[in-house]
Each structure stands twice: as structure tokens, then as C-alpha cells.
């Protein structure tokens, strides 16, 4: 019996170098997605068996360096240092060798086993760039493999080389690393000597690397160093301080800046050696496309058009499968109705579970389409341009264009939108974006608008719904400015917007991106909706023995009897008519009975309890209950209204409309209710996501309280203001 040997292979590289593509190629669908311990940066891991080994592949966050400035860099560096993966594959963007090599030299310096994947080789050569891999490999003493991530080329060779490297004896080729200026090298040697004499056995990193980091004044390394080496550590740090001062005098520049320059010098040297650019450079296609798409005048209209087209596609194309699923759900429901005997369980199954989950599952096509479009925008490289175009407008809120992407996704669903804030570097920007994203009206709120606006505004429904979306956007801008100048003060640090080259998207990668997000949506919503529906159902179904004020069964008997007498006396034609009349009359009584039942149910009692809060907004107890249940998911507002108005379940929209009209609800109170739905607390799944991404109860609670207060105030203004102006 041979135990398989496990090797850990980490993928490092710049953002957009093709890391995730290669990760997906290697691991297929066998991957685990989570967060790095303690921070909200995506962690992907996959386990595969290949070439007789068990390989654990880890996708490190994309970084340009290992200088711990951003969370991503700290996470990547910690992993390399603390978990000591057997091999690190550095995915290099061959069409951007200089920038990629900066990270590469830093990885080499740590002295882990590094292997280069020269990815995007196709792009490089189409730009007329040729890279001499053998020379690169010799110069840096690193195995080099060419790959084309999006065509799945070179993966097996890459893994084979990685295994070979892992099994090789540790290399000692320090001389293949960056050589710094003489003064710096002298300082490094001095510190290294000190460490070796006084603290060698107490630190677990390589001494040269430690010396370099101390000289660079790396806070994290310094802290750990003192922790481990104690008094000797303090002493060495003091010594380092003296050296730093000396270097600062000599160069008139912080040593770390000189060292960065040295690294770039080293890289420039390598590039001269290994890269040749043919004279007849191809026309830069991306730049030409950008001349149009990011044009100062037509860039914005084109962008608006794309967004419009995306929503059109989402809702028009999505309507077809939505219909199919809707009829599927009602088929299942009537089938279940026909085989399950009349009981409490039947009621739970049909009205609680199938009705509740069914009302959400119908949105799956819309969500899939929306996420497909977003993946398309991302993979082609257009999303970065959208951020660029929106940058100016976003600065009104004190945010960068990058924050626009999560907000845009918020129109689909806030859960993935809040997850998308991970791409923002600054913690404050991230929290600010998370706080204002829920004002983007998500697709789950649309059914509520459709029912209410459709009922009370008829032909003007479209305009009303559009205004609601607009109101959400305006309030998010106002809130953003407010937070920026109070709770989340800060300057928007200047940064360069990355504009990666346009690429033809790959269907496979589009599908993976789309599914990654939809899966999350389904999983979270599925669980929450199921529980929510059952709770809503239970609250409306219990208590069972209602004390009716009138004797409905006696009333029904009486109606039956009087019709029977009339029917007996009538002729053939009259009999048929009367029979139909009898059905209607009985249904009327049943409806009245159900209304009383609901009113006396727990849900009715809760509604009556909270209704004083909603009264100034023109929302009655039924509306209040629906709003409460909307906490589980916004679509539930509609199905709860259905239950409360004792119509035939969520599918029967006309009955609901009639019931709403005769309930005393007015266009003004309907508008007030829609405004409330637009703005009030995010649904349970979103709240869970906010908690996860901010890692703070404080901000989560703040988000809930803030949005609900804004909702109440806005609805109050709408309703009371409208009344003052004479609307009803
Ligand atoms: P990451 O940010 O490093 O994870 O990069 P991704 O894996 O998301 O890749 C960014 C884009 O580059 C995607 O659209 C890929 O399809 C594309 N891509 C990946 N590898 C290659 C390659 O070798 N050649 C070309 N032309 N495109 C690639
Ligand atoms: Mg990636």
C-alpha cells in the first residue's frame, strides 16, 4: 500500500495575469471557495490527484508585490512565509514582463521554490514580443514553462515541472537574486551577520531576507522579529536604525526606495537579455477600441446603452423561462394537491413550501442572465472601462469608479454585489460601498412594484417604477456624501485605474464566473426562503381554533338550502345559472371566513401590534405584516399580501389586485409602501453577507438601522406630503 504524497502548490501572480483561469483549468470543478482566515479576501483551494501525487492547489490573491501594503499582499506573503508551500507557481503576464517580474524577484528573494509560468504567450507574440525562456530560466535559475491559460495549453507540463521542483533538493543560488547598491549590500551583510550571531536559531525565515526586510523597515517583519528574538532582536533593530539613518544620508532617499529602484534596475537588465521586440509592432487593438469606448463624449452614452441592453436582456429574455418555471411550479403544486390528503401538512406543503420557494425560483433565469452579462463585461475587459467612465461621477460620493461595479450588481442582487466590494483596496471605501449598495433596487423588489404600481398606477406604472430606481440612486449618493464627510472620513487616495487589454471571452470561464455567483445566491436564498416561507405560513395558519364572530358554517348551510329550493323550482337553463351563482356565493362566505381567520392568526395579531408604527405612512396592518416578512426576502412581501387578502396563492395576481383595490389602499399609500420596500432593511441573506464582508456587528447593525430609518422618513414625507398636496 502506497500512501499518496501530498504537495501544496500555490499560484501567485499579478491581477489579471490569468491565475484564476489556470487554477480553474487545473482543478476543474473540484474547488473550495472561502475566505482567508480573518480577512475577507477570496480564498480558492482545489485538491486533485495527478501523476501519482495528491496536489493541493491554492490560488493566492493577485498582487504586484509582496510589500505588505494591501490586505491581498499581506495574505499572499503570509501564506508563502508561514505555510511554506512546496512550490510557488508565479503566473507571469508575458505581455507585461516588467511588471510581472517585480513580484517574481520578491518571491525569489524569500527563497521558496519558484516556477515561472509565462502565460499570455499568445498575446505577447501578437504584440511582436518574443521571450527567450531558456535564457530567463538560466539567468534566474528558475524553471520556466509557456502556458496559454484560456486555451488550456501547457497545464500538464506546468504540473510536472512543479512536482519535479518540489522533489529537488533545496537550491542555494542566492547569487541569482537582485544585487543592491554597494552601500545597501554592505548594510544587509552587517545585519545578516548580527542575526546569525545573536538570533539565528530563533527566527524561522532566511537571514538574508529578514535582513532586507528589516532594512526596508517592514512593520510586520519587525514585530515578529522582536517577538521571536526578544532582547537580541531589539538590539539588532537599533543597529538597523543606525544603518538606515546612514543610508538616508548617503542617498538622500529612504533605503526602501533605493532598493525598489535597484530591483527595477535588475529587472530592466533581465528584460534586455530575454525580450526582443520585433520592429513592425502590430497596431494596438485595445488602444483603438478604447479611443471609441472611453471617448470623452460618446463613451458615456455607449456605456448607458450597454447597461440598458443588459437589463433589457435580463428581463425580456428572462421572462420566457420565468413563465415555464411558473407553470412548472403550479403543476407541481396541483399534483401535490391531488395526491396528498386534506390536512395541515398539505396546507404547509402547498402554501408554505411550494408557494414560498416557488416564488423565488422563478427569478433564477433573470439572475443567471444578469450574472452572465456581468461576467461578459468583466472578461472582455469592459468592466474596467465602465469603472473608468463612472470615475468622475463616483467622485461626487467620494468614491472611485471601481465602487460602481458592486453598485451596478446591486440591481441584480445585493448578495454578490456586496461580495464584489472585495476588489476595493481601501477598507473605508469598502464599508462605504457596502452601506450604500442596498439602496440599489434589487430584482427581488421588482415583483412588489409590479403588483402595487400595476394595481394603482396602471398606465403610469413604468414611470413610477423608474422613479423608484432613481430615488434609490439619489439616496445612495446623498448617503455616500454624508458618510464620507462624517463616519468614514478620508481622502480618496489617488490611484491608477488599470485598463487591461480587451480579450475575447471564453465561454467556459464565463460559465464558471456566472455559476460561482448564482450558486451562492441559490444556496443562501434557498435556505433562507424555505425557512422564511414556513414561518410566514405557520404564523398565518395558527392558532387553528379561531373564535369566529359569525357562524360561517351555518351561513353556508343557509345559502346552500335557499339555492337548493330555487334550483328545484327552476327550469333546465335556470338550474345551470343558479348552480354557478351558488358557487360564487359560497366562495364569498369562505373568503370572509378566511379573512377573519387571518386577522385572528398570530400574523394578524403581530400586524395589529406593529401597525401604529406604519400608520403615519398610510400602511395598514396587512401591509405592516408583509413588510415584516419581507425581511426574509423581498419577494415574500407579495406572497404575504396574497395570504392576507385570502386570494388563491401568489400565482393569482388579478385576484390580488382586486383585493388590494377594495382594501382601502390608495395610490398614495401604495407609493409610500413601495418607497418603504425600496429603502428599508436589506434582506436576511444580504445582512448575513454584510456581516461577513465587514466582519463587524457594529457596521451590520448600523446598516440595518440607517436604511430602515431612511425608509420610514422617506415614506412619511411621501405620504404626509402627498396628503398635504391634496393627493390620495
Ligand atoms: P486573474 O486576475 O489573474 O485571476 O486573471 P483571470 O484568470 O481572471 O484572467 C483574466 C483574463 O485573461 C480572462 O479573460 C482570461 O480568459 C484571459 N486569459 C488567461 N490566460 C490567457 C492567455 O494565456 N492568453 C490570453 N489571450 N488570455 C488569457
Ligand atoms: Mg482571479
XYZ file of C-alpha atoms and ligand atoms in Angstrom:
757
model
C 0.000 0.000 0.000
C 1.479 3.287 -1.001
C 0.268 6.483 0.638
C -0.022 9.222 -1.914
C 2.276 12.095 -1.272
C 0.621 15.487 -0.875
C 2.206 18.589 -2.361
C 0.968 22.119 -1.848
C 1.268 24.296 -4.917
C 0.463 27.990 -4.610
C -0.388 30.152 -7.614
C 0.941 33.688 -7.315
C 0.812 36.491 -9.845
C -0.366 39.966 -10.749
C -4.090 40.652 -11.008
C -5.288 39.743 -14.487
C -2.315 37.544 -15.264
C -4.601 34.544 -15.735
C -4.247 32.971 -12.302
C -7.868 32.068 -11.856
C -8.072 30.737 -15.397
C -5.141 28.422 -14.779
C -6.495 27.488 -11.381
C -9.807 26.505 -12.953
C -8.039 24.604 -15.719
C -6.095 22.560 -13.220
C -8.762 21.941 -10.615
C -11.868 21.854 -12.805
C -14.836 21.953 -10.513
C -13.153 20.375 -7.515
C -12.563 23.564 -5.657
C -13.373 25.090 -2.341
C -14.096 28.788 -2.170
C -13.884 30.644 1.098
C -12.139 33.468 2.837
C -8.598 33.713 4.023
C -8.557 33.384 7.804
C -9.569 36.634 9.429
C -9.940 38.706 6.295
C -12.435 38.946 3.522
C -10.241 38.177 0.573
C -11.360 35.295 -1.556
C -9.578 32.027 -0.981
C -9.743 29.268 -3.569
C -8.409 25.815 -2.991
C -8.604 22.666 -5.044
C -7.447 19.122 -4.473
C -6.549 16.895 -7.415
C -4.813 13.605 -7.967
C -2.309 13.647 -10.756
C 0.918 11.908 -11.717
C 0.738 9.803 -8.556
C 0.536 12.767 -6.223
C -2.193 14.458 -4.331
C -1.868 18.114 -5.295
C -3.367 20.880 -3.234
C -3.629 23.972 -5.415
C -4.074 27.348 -3.737
C -4.979 30.490 -5.679
C -3.242 33.344 -3.865
C -4.685 36.867 -4.097
C -3.393 38.771 -7.115
C -0.646 41.234 -6.156
C 2.014 43.342 -7.802
C 4.463 42.963 -4.960
C 4.969 41.390 -1.567
C 5.433 44.666 0.231
C 2.624 44.472 2.749
C 0.569 47.499 1.812
C -2.753 45.924 0.971
C -4.624 43.032 2.551
C -4.008 40.968 -0.569
C -0.277 41.420 -0.295
C -0.243 40.569 3.397
C -2.319 37.448 2.786
C -0.135 36.292 -0.088
C 3.074 36.910 1.784
C 1.877 35.286 4.992
C 0.895 32.200 3.098
C 4.267 31.944 1.411
C 6.125 32.518 4.683
C 4.016 30.622 7.179
C 2.556 27.749 5.215
C 5.704 27.213 3.150
C 4.042 25.709 0.100
C 6.169 23.068 -1.631
C 6.208 25.079 -4.842
C 5.019 28.513 -5.879
C 3.998 28.909 -9.480
C 4.362 32.532 -10.431
C 1.962 33.248 -13.269
C 3.655 35.850 -15.401
C 1.838 38.002 -17.905
C 4.264 37.718 -20.797
C 2.764 40.741 -22.480
C 3.724 42.753 -19.411
C 7.002 41.220 -18.371
C 8.438 44.129 -16.437
C 5.543 44.465 -14.037
C 5.287 40.719 -13.531
C 8.948 40.322 -12.762
C 8.748 42.657 -9.789
C 6.696 40.136 -7.878
C 8.865 37.363 -9.258
C 12.065 38.844 -7.861
C 10.430 39.239 -4.477
C 9.323 35.642 -4.489
C 12.826 34.579 -5.395
C 14.158 36.614 -2.510
C 12.042 34.737 0.028
C 13.803 31.712 -1.357
C 10.895 29.417 -1.736
C 10.863 27.096 -4.714
C 9.509 29.169 -7.558
C 8.471 28.167 -11.040
C 7.507 30.633 -13.750
C 4.508 30.151 -15.993
C 4.907 32.504 -18.931
C 1.211 32.957 -19.533
C -0.451 35.003 -22.265
C 2.363 33.997 -24.545
C -0.116 34.360 -27.417
C -0.767 37.998 -26.599
C 2.914 38.760 -26.237
C 3.708 37.348 -29.635
C 0.794 39.123 -31.259
C 2.261 42.321 -29.872
C 5.512 41.362 -31.504
C 7.269 40.468 -28.280
C 9.417 37.381 -28.053
C 10.696 35.969 -24.798
C 13.717 33.719 -24.573
C 12.514 31.332 -21.907
C 15.717 29.368 -21.704
C 17.764 32.452 -21.034
C 15.291 33.664 -18.441
C 15.431 30.290 -16.785
C 19.241 30.357 -16.753
C 19.517 33.927 -15.555
C 17.276 33.463 -12.575
C 17.820 29.753 -12.111
C 14.106 29.119 -12.265
C 12.228 26.555 -14.353
C 10.091 28.302 -16.965
C 7.045 26.937 -18.777
C 4.974 28.604 -21.501
C 1.218 28.485 -20.991
C -1.871 29.820 -22.685
C -4.432 29.847 -19.931
C -7.558 30.448 -21.945
C -6.728 27.590 -24.334
C -5.782 25.227 -21.550
C -2.307 24.799 -23.015
C 0.733 23.804 -21.022
C -1.048 22.748 -17.843
C 0.349 19.224 -17.635
C 3.915 20.352 -18.283
C 3.441 23.033 -15.652
C 2.331 20.486 -13.049
C 5.094 18.048 -13.976
C 7.710 20.754 -13.591
C 6.189 21.797 -10.293
C 6.395 18.246 -8.961
C 9.967 17.911 -10.188
C 10.898 21.154 -8.467
C 9.208 20.084 -5.242
C 11.166 16.865 -5.182
C 14.508 18.528 -5.926
C 16.917 19.413 -3.158
C 16.677 22.994 -1.915
C 18.663 25.320 -4.116
C 21.301 27.645 -2.845
C 21.598 30.046 -5.720
C 21.426 33.263 -3.797
C 23.695 34.875 -6.335
C 20.867 34.756 -8.873
C 18.929 37.311 -6.914
C 18.795 41.062 -7.005
C 22.107 42.684 -6.131
C 21.557 46.017 -4.432
C 23.819 49.077 -4.461
C 27.079 48.558 -2.625
C 26.134 50.528 0.484
C 22.879 48.665 0.764
C 24.532 45.299 0.271
C 27.028 46.198 2.994
C 24.218 47.074 5.373
C 22.407 43.847 4.528
C 25.568 41.846 5.202
C 26.044 43.588 8.513
C 22.501 42.909 9.696
C 22.715 39.378 8.411
C 25.881 38.867 10.435
C 24.207 40.208 13.556
C 21.229 37.948 13.118
C 23.422 34.931 12.553
C 25.424 35.615 15.667
C 22.678 36.598 18.054
C 19.341 35.242 16.947
C 19.929 32.642 14.288
C 18.162 29.754 15.987
C 15.195 31.828 16.993
C 13.920 33.038 13.652
C 12.467 30.767 11.041
C 12.884 32.887 7.918
C 16.043 33.090 5.860
C 18.502 35.528 7.303
C 19.198 37.484 4.128
C 15.517 38.007 3.535
C 14.970 39.020 7.149
C 17.861 41.456 6.930
C 16.443 43.006 3.752
C 13.011 43.414 5.308
C 14.422 44.959 8.473
C 16.392 47.388 6.391
C 13.214 48.236 4.483
C 11.564 48.961 7.823
C 8.873 46.346 7.216
C 6.498 46.750 10.187
C 5.183 43.213 10.196
C 8.585 41.545 9.974
C 9.968 43.871 12.628
C 7.207 42.987 15.043
C 7.590 39.274 14.553
C 11.323 39.541 14.772
C 11.220 41.178 18.181
C 8.600 38.705 19.338
C 10.836 35.799 18.449
C 14.283 37.163 19.173
C 13.488 39.187 22.282
C 16.220 41.437 23.649
C 18.690 40.437 20.960
C 16.043 41.436 18.432
C 15.661 44.889 19.962
C 19.391 45.314 19.802
C 19.552 44.350 16.144
C 16.680 46.701 15.343
C 18.545 49.542 16.978
C 21.594 48.701 14.922
C 19.403 48.635 11.799
C 18.040 52.053 12.686
C 21.564 53.449 12.699
C 22.282 51.863 9.325
C 19.067 53.254 7.871
C 19.990 56.730 9.001
C 23.376 56.378 7.432
C 21.864 55.231 4.141
C 19.291 58.015 4.207
C 22.151 60.483 4.438
C 24.134 58.799 1.726
C 21.300 58.537 -0.811
C 19.072 61.366 0.350
C 16.245 58.862 -0.044
C 14.683 56.175 2.163
C 16.584 52.907 1.760
C 13.424 51.085 0.666
C 13.059 53.448 -2.266
C 16.626 52.899 -3.319
C 16.061 49.162 -3.026
C 12.943 49.323 -5.178
C 14.924 51.199 -7.799
C 17.624 48.569 -7.618
C 15.081 45.836 -8.195
C 13.696 47.622 -11.236
C 17.231 48.052 -12.483
C 17.805 44.339 -12.083
C 14.569 43.633 -13.930
C 15.427 46.040 -16.726
C 18.661 44.119 -17.152
C 16.840 40.808 -17.397
C 14.386 42.193 -19.902
C 17.170 43.458 -22.128
C 18.568 39.949 -22.148
C 15.459 37.888 -22.712
C 12.947 40.013 -24.556
C 13.108 41.031 -28.168
C 10.550 43.261 -29.765
C 10.175 42.960 -33.496
C 10.248 46.273 -35.293
C 6.940 46.000 -37.048
C 4.740 46.344 -33.977
C 1.172 45.376 -34.608
C -1.402 48.085 -34.232
C -2.542 48.082 -30.674
C -6.107 46.844 -30.998
C -7.071 47.605 -27.439
C -5.942 51.172 -27.715
C -8.035 51.644 -30.830
C -11.119 50.207 -29.208
C -10.547 52.469 -26.233
C -10.444 55.516 -28.484
C -14.127 54.880 -29.031
C -15.362 53.232 -25.848
C -13.720 55.589 -23.391
C -14.131 58.666 -25.564
C -14.928 61.781 -23.612
C -18.166 62.434 -25.470
C -19.568 59.145 -26.685
C -18.065 56.876 -24.021
C -20.806 57.611 -21.530
C -23.783 57.157 -23.885
C -22.311 53.880 -25.102
C -21.912 52.747 -21.536
C -25.511 53.655 -20.701
C -26.598 51.748 -23.773
C -24.757 48.615 -22.632
C -26.375 48.809 -19.213
C -29.788 49.372 -20.747
C -29.242 46.429 -23.079
C -28.178 44.281 -20.168
C -31.387 44.974 -18.262
C -33.483 44.531 -21.376
C -31.892 41.163 -21.963
C -32.279 40.184 -18.338
C -35.960 40.963 -18.167
C -37.225 40.242 -21.673
C -35.232 37.101 -22.307
C -35.713 36.035 -18.698
C -39.486 36.320 -18.994
C -39.751 33.160 -21.114
C -38.093 30.666 -18.786
C -39.780 32.515 -15.949
C -43.155 31.582 -17.420
C -42.078 27.983 -17.838
C -40.880 27.734 -14.284
C -44.048 29.420 -13.054
C -46.237 26.863 -14.808
C -43.904 24.116 -13.599
C -44.366 25.253 -10.032
C -48.138 25.402 -10.330
C -48.121 21.948 -11.950
C -46.172 20.541 -9.039
C -48.470 22.352 -6.673
C -51.652 20.952 -8.198
C -50.137 17.488 -8.489
C -49.176 17.576 -4.813
C -52.685 18.880 -4.085
C -54.215 15.893 -5.820
C -52.215 13.175 -4.095
C -51.805 14.499 -0.557
C -54.925 14.070 1.571
C -56.544 17.156 3.052
C -54.556 18.010 6.202
C -52.470 20.590 7.943
C -49.438 19.082 6.249
C -50.989 19.609 2.829
C -51.537 23.252 3.640
C -47.913 23.579 4.754
C -46.593 21.785 1.680
C -48.594 23.710 -0.893
C -48.988 27.179 0.574
C -45.890 27.226 2.718
C -43.116 25.325 0.987
C -44.020 25.092 -2.701
C -45.601 28.556 -2.760
C -42.742 30.207 -0.930
C -39.790 28.580 -2.635
C -41.613 28.693 -5.957
C -41.944 32.449 -5.730
C -38.171 32.746 -5.601
C -37.096 30.068 -8.001
C -38.867 31.932 -10.798
C -36.181 34.588 -10.561
C -33.412 32.138 -11.337
C -33.386 32.832 -15.109
C -33.157 36.593 -14.546
C -30.326 36.115 -12.153
C -28.423 33.731 -14.394
C -28.736 36.124 -17.335
C -27.709 39.133 -15.301
C -24.662 37.370 -13.938
C -23.777 36.097 -17.372
C -23.822 39.676 -18.672
C -21.705 40.849 -15.782
C -19.194 38.043 -16.361
C -19.131 39.068 -20.024
C -18.409 42.682 -19.117
C -15.663 41.554 -16.784
C -13.982 39.004 -19.001
C -13.864 41.203 -22.079
C -12.200 43.923 -20.041
C -15.086 46.377 -20.441
C -15.909 46.485 -16.735
C -12.623 48.287 -16.072
C -13.649 50.875 -18.686
C -17.050 51.238 -17.037
C -15.283 51.990 -13.785
C -13.122 54.476 -15.641
C -16.116 56.212 -17.213
C -18.003 56.352 -13.913
C -14.991 57.604 -12.004
C -15.924 61.291 -12.234
C -19.497 60.691 -11.166
C -18.461 58.435 -8.329
C -16.156 61.129 -7.020
C -19.316 63.050 -6.144
C -19.764 60.471 -3.400
C -16.098 60.482 -2.602
C -15.606 57.059 -4.129
C -13.681 55.696 -7.084
C -15.148 54.368 -10.265
C -14.332 50.893 -9.011
C -17.094 51.122 -6.406
C -19.548 51.460 -9.230
C -19.229 47.789 -10.140
C -20.709 46.442 -6.891
C -23.426 49.074 -7.072
C -24.310 48.014 -10.589
C -24.506 44.405 -9.495
C -26.802 45.533 -6.695
C -29.564 45.963 -9.260
C -29.415 42.214 -9.694
C -28.899 41.017 -6.159
C -27.193 42.629 -3.212
C -25.594 39.412 -2.008
C -22.997 39.073 -4.790
C -22.826 42.862 -5.041
C -21.572 43.139 -1.520
C -19.149 40.335 -2.180
C -17.847 42.277 -5.166
C -16.679 45.101 -2.897
C -13.674 42.908 -2.249
C -11.977 44.394 -5.265
C -11.698 47.725 -3.456
C -8.343 48.327 -1.831
C -9.289 50.649 0.973
C -11.276 49.377 3.917
C -13.184 52.654 4.194
C -14.173 52.604 0.547
C -15.333 49.053 1.018
C -17.532 49.814 4.016
C -18.919 52.938 2.380
C -19.822 50.993 -0.736
C -21.394 48.225 1.335
C -23.544 50.773 3.159
C -24.933 52.420 0.044
C -25.292 49.381 -2.215
C -28.571 48.161 -0.645
C -30.277 51.325 -1.947
C -29.782 49.966 -5.440
C -33.166 48.412 -6.043
C -32.541 44.690 -6.367
C -34.512 42.457 -8.707
C -36.434 40.870 -5.820
C -38.165 44.172 -5.126
C -39.492 44.352 -8.656
C -42.418 41.940 -8.134
C -43.615 44.199 -5.305
C -43.510 47.240 -7.567
C -45.161 45.365 -10.386
C -48.117 44.373 -8.218
C -48.568 47.706 -6.430
C -47.775 50.071 -9.293
C -49.695 47.854 -11.713
C -52.737 47.996 -9.470
C -52.753 51.668 -8.577
C -50.943 53.454 -11.384
C -51.988 51.393 -14.405
C -50.568 53.111 -17.471
C -48.092 55.155 -15.457
C -46.652 52.082 -13.693
C -43.469 52.134 -15.777
C -42.690 55.717 -14.860
C -43.403 55.086 -11.214
C -41.039 52.112 -11.139
C -38.344 54.053 -12.963
C -38.658 56.879 -10.434
C -38.218 54.408 -7.606
C -34.936 53.190 -9.108
C -33.865 56.785 -9.488
C -34.815 57.601 -5.906
C -32.632 54.710 -4.725
C -29.673 56.026 -6.707
C -30.115 59.584 -5.466
C -30.396 58.485 -1.845
C -27.278 56.361 -2.190
C -25.375 59.378 -3.493
C -26.617 61.570 -0.659
C -25.850 58.877 1.916
C -22.410 58.366 0.411
C -21.555 62.031 0.732
C -22.907 62.101 4.251
C -20.818 59.115 5.384
C -17.746 60.384 3.610
C -17.864 63.639 5.476
C -18.707 62.112 8.864
C -18.213 58.457 9.769
C -15.840 57.398 7.045
C -13.740 60.458 6.567
C -10.861 60.044 4.245
C -9.321 61.293 1.118
C -9.838 59.171 -1.937
C -6.226 58.152 -2.345
C -5.022 58.725 -5.880
C -4.593 55.567 -7.853
C -4.135 54.472 -11.400
C -7.091 52.746 -12.977
C -5.905 49.531 -14.550
C -7.101 49.170 -18.115
C -6.330 45.585 -19.056
C -6.315 44.789 -22.765
C -9.615 43.713 -24.334
C -9.910 39.989 -24.688
C -12.294 37.676 -26.458
C -14.106 35.971 -23.592
C -14.057 32.228 -23.183
C -17.406 30.523 -22.770
C -16.026 28.180 -20.136
C -14.744 30.981 -17.980
C -17.986 32.944 -18.432
C -19.933 29.921 -17.281
C -17.735 29.400 -14.248
C -17.992 33.054 -13.248
C -21.746 33.069 -13.745
C -22.245 29.858 -11.833
C -19.945 30.877 -8.983
C -22.203 33.805 -8.185
C -25.550 32.203 -8.903
C -24.658 29.209 -6.767
C -24.159 31.459 -3.806
C -27.428 33.186 -4.456
C -29.286 29.903 -4.702
C -27.700 28.388 -1.657
C -28.282 31.338 0.624
C -31.671 32.274 -0.718
C -32.844 28.690 -0.912
C -32.248 28.076 2.762
C -33.488 31.417 3.960
C -36.553 31.436 1.749
C -37.581 27.966 2.767
C -37.359 28.793 6.448
C -38.995 32.178 5.909
C -41.918 30.720 3.969
C -42.570 28.095 6.590
C -42.515 30.723 9.327
C -44.862 33.020 7.418
C -47.180 30.136 6.743
C -47.173 28.981 10.362
C -47.892 32.449 11.637
C -50.866 32.742 9.322
C -52.156 29.182 9.865
C -52.153 29.212 13.648
C -53.910 29.214 16.014
C -56.264 26.681 14.408
C -59.369 27.071 16.525
C -60.421 30.597 15.720
C -63.319 32.076 17.601
C -65.404 33.407 14.712
C -67.725 36.297 15.455
C -70.285 34.999 12.996
C -71.303 31.389 12.447
C -69.989 30.924 8.933
C -70.823 27.264 8.564
C -74.447 27.949 9.482
C -74.438 30.787 6.973
C -73.121 28.449 4.308
C -75.778 25.876 5.096
C -78.462 28.535 4.830
C -77.167 29.734 1.471
C -76.997 26.165 0.216
C -80.534 25.472 1.273
C -82.057 28.579 -0.238
C -80.286 27.880 -3.537
C -81.414 24.263 -3.466
C -85.034 25.364 -3.136
C -84.670 27.843 -6.014
C -82.871 25.277 -8.173
C -85.601 22.733 -7.640
C -88.186 25.251 -8.821
C -86.247 26.493 -11.868
C -86.199 25.158 -15.434
C -83.168 23.491 -17.073
C -81.478 26.728 -18.095
C -82.189 28.431 -14.815
C -80.761 25.463 -12.933
C -77.333 25.904 -14.535
C -77.286 29.634 -13.812
C -78.317 29.145 -10.220
C -75.715 26.459 -9.671
C -72.998 28.892 -10.731
C -74.452 31.559 -8.520
C -74.347 29.154 -5.630
C -70.609 28.537 -6.133
C -69.916 32.260 -6.119
C -71.994 32.858 -3.030
C -70.296 30.062 -1.078
C -66.864 31.327 -2.147
C -67.784 34.777 -0.860
C -68.619 33.388 2.534
C -65.451 31.298 2.587
C -63.436 34.368 1.737
C -64.974 36.342 4.562
C -64.259 33.451 6.881
C -60.639 33.249 5.790
C -60.236 36.964 6.268
C -61.368 36.647 9.853
C -59.109 33.654 10.309
C -56.073 35.563 9.093
C -56.956 38.558 11.146
C -57.053 36.400 14.252
C -53.944 34.405 13.367
C -50.607 35.147 15.000
C -49.620 37.054 11.909
C -52.716 39.206 12.159
C -52.016 39.897 15.798
C -48.421 40.872 15.070
C -49.598 43.102 12.264
C -52.076 44.858 14.504
C -49.340 45.217 17.115
C -46.884 46.965 14.834
C -49.390 48.859 12.736
C -49.156 52.073 14.825
C -45.573 52.440 13.566
C -46.720 52.223 9.968
C -49.930 54.194 10.315
C -48.297 57.590 9.634
C -47.041 56.078 6.365
C -50.530 55.126 5.281
C -49.814 51.411 5.565
C -52.457 49.235 7.244
C -51.853 46.158 9.393
C -51.744 43.843 6.395
C -49.089 45.949 4.740
C -47.169 46.064 8.012
C -47.055 42.290 8.265
C -45.944 41.933 4.652
C -43.133 44.383 5.266
C -42.040 42.416 8.316
C -41.975 39.190 6.343
C -40.012 40.928 3.610
C -37.084 40.669 5.981
C -36.616 37.088 4.793
C -36.634 38.087 1.147
C -38.302 40.982 -0.591
C -40.408 38.837 -2.892
C -42.183 37.397 0.134
C -43.928 40.769 0.551
C -46.092 39.865 -2.426
C -46.904 36.351 -1.322
C -47.727 37.565 2.172
C -50.137 40.118 0.746
C -51.649 37.219 -1.163
C -52.106 35.206 2.024
C -53.510 38.162 3.928
C -56.052 39.086 1.306
C -57.044 35.416 1.155
C -56.573 35.154 -2.545
C -55.648 31.957 -4.226
C -51.907 31.989 -3.508
C -49.124 34.019 -5.036
C -49.807 32.998 -8.633
C -53.199 34.664 -8.844
C -52.194 38.256 -9.473
C -55.554 39.562 -10.723
C -57.363 38.406 -7.623
C -54.733 40.102 -5.522
C -55.118 43.322 -7.492
C -58.870 43.336 -6.964
C -58.451 42.623 -3.290
C -55.926 45.441 -2.942
C -58.227 47.889 -4.693
C -61.112 47.102 -2.394
C -58.966 47.155 0.741
C -58.830 50.889 1.214
C -55.299 51.187 -0.114
C -54.908 54.324 -2.227
C -52.370 55.217 -4.906
C -50.642 57.458 -2.376
C -50.367 54.773 0.304
C -49.229 52.262 -2.332
C -46.490 54.674 -3.366
C -45.495 55.148 0.239
C -45.287 51.395 0.672
C -43.153 50.989 -2.457
C -40.760 53.659 -1.221
C -40.525 51.785 2.057
C -39.816 48.497 0.285
C -37.147 50.205 -1.811
C -35.241 51.567 1.144
C -35.819 49.535 4.285
C -33.539 46.970 5.824
C -31.746 44.578 3.484
C -32.994 41.004 3.319
C -31.600 38.342 5.619
C -29.144 36.953 3.057
C -27.771 40.423 2.398
C -27.443 41.142 6.089
C -25.521 37.906 6.524
C -23.253 38.969 3.662
C -22.730 42.431 5.128
C -21.759 40.834 8.403
C -19.336 38.527 6.624
C -17.724 41.201 4.490
C -17.437 43.963 7.082
C -16.542 41.418 9.769
C -18.272 43.769 12.170
C -21.552 43.610 14.046
C -21.397 47.334 14.517
C -21.485 48.127 10.807
C -24.108 45.474 10.164
C -26.381 46.926 12.827
C -25.683 50.398 11.535
C -26.664 49.406 8.016
C -29.956 47.918 9.232
C -30.884 50.875 11.419
C -29.803 53.507 8.928
C -31.669 52.064 5.949
C -34.843 51.469 7.938
C -34.803 54.994 9.359
C -34.293 56.459 5.909
C -37.163 54.313 4.643
C -39.516 55.472 7.358
C -38.663 59.132 6.898
C -38.927 58.949 3.116
C -42.282 57.153 3.226
C -43.538 59.595 5.815
C -42.609 62.514 3.563
C -44.252 60.847 0.573
C -47.495 60.025 2.361
C -47.964 63.105 4.537
C -46.553 65.423 1.869
C -48.824 63.867 -0.719
C -51.828 64.335 1.542
C -50.955 67.992 2.110
C -50.739 68.465 -1.630
C -54.179 67.007 -1.950
C -53.336 63.614 -3.444
C -54.962 60.479 -2.200
P -6.511 36.646 -12.614
O -6.938 38.028 -12.248
O -5.023 36.510 -12.565
O -7.201 35.598 -11.865
O -6.859 36.501 -14.180
P -8.021 35.667 -14.876
O -7.754 34.213 -14.764
O -9.339 36.149 -14.389
O -7.777 36.056 -16.395
C -8.029 37.331 -16.917
C -8.414 37.219 -18.363
O -7.305 36.741 -19.143
C -9.546 36.237 -18.645
O -10.426 36.870 -19.546
C -8.859 35.033 -19.304
O -9.720 34.394 -20.223
C -7.687 35.681 -20.015
N -6.524 34.791 -20.192
C -5.995 33.951 -19.278
N -4.897 33.331 -19.795
C -4.732 33.802 -21.048
C -3.763 33.566 -22.099
O -2.827 32.773 -21.962
N -3.942 34.263 -23.263
C -4.943 35.159 -23.445
N -5.039 35.779 -24.612
N -5.864 35.405 -22.494
C -5.764 34.745 -21.307
Mg -8.520 35.893 -10.178
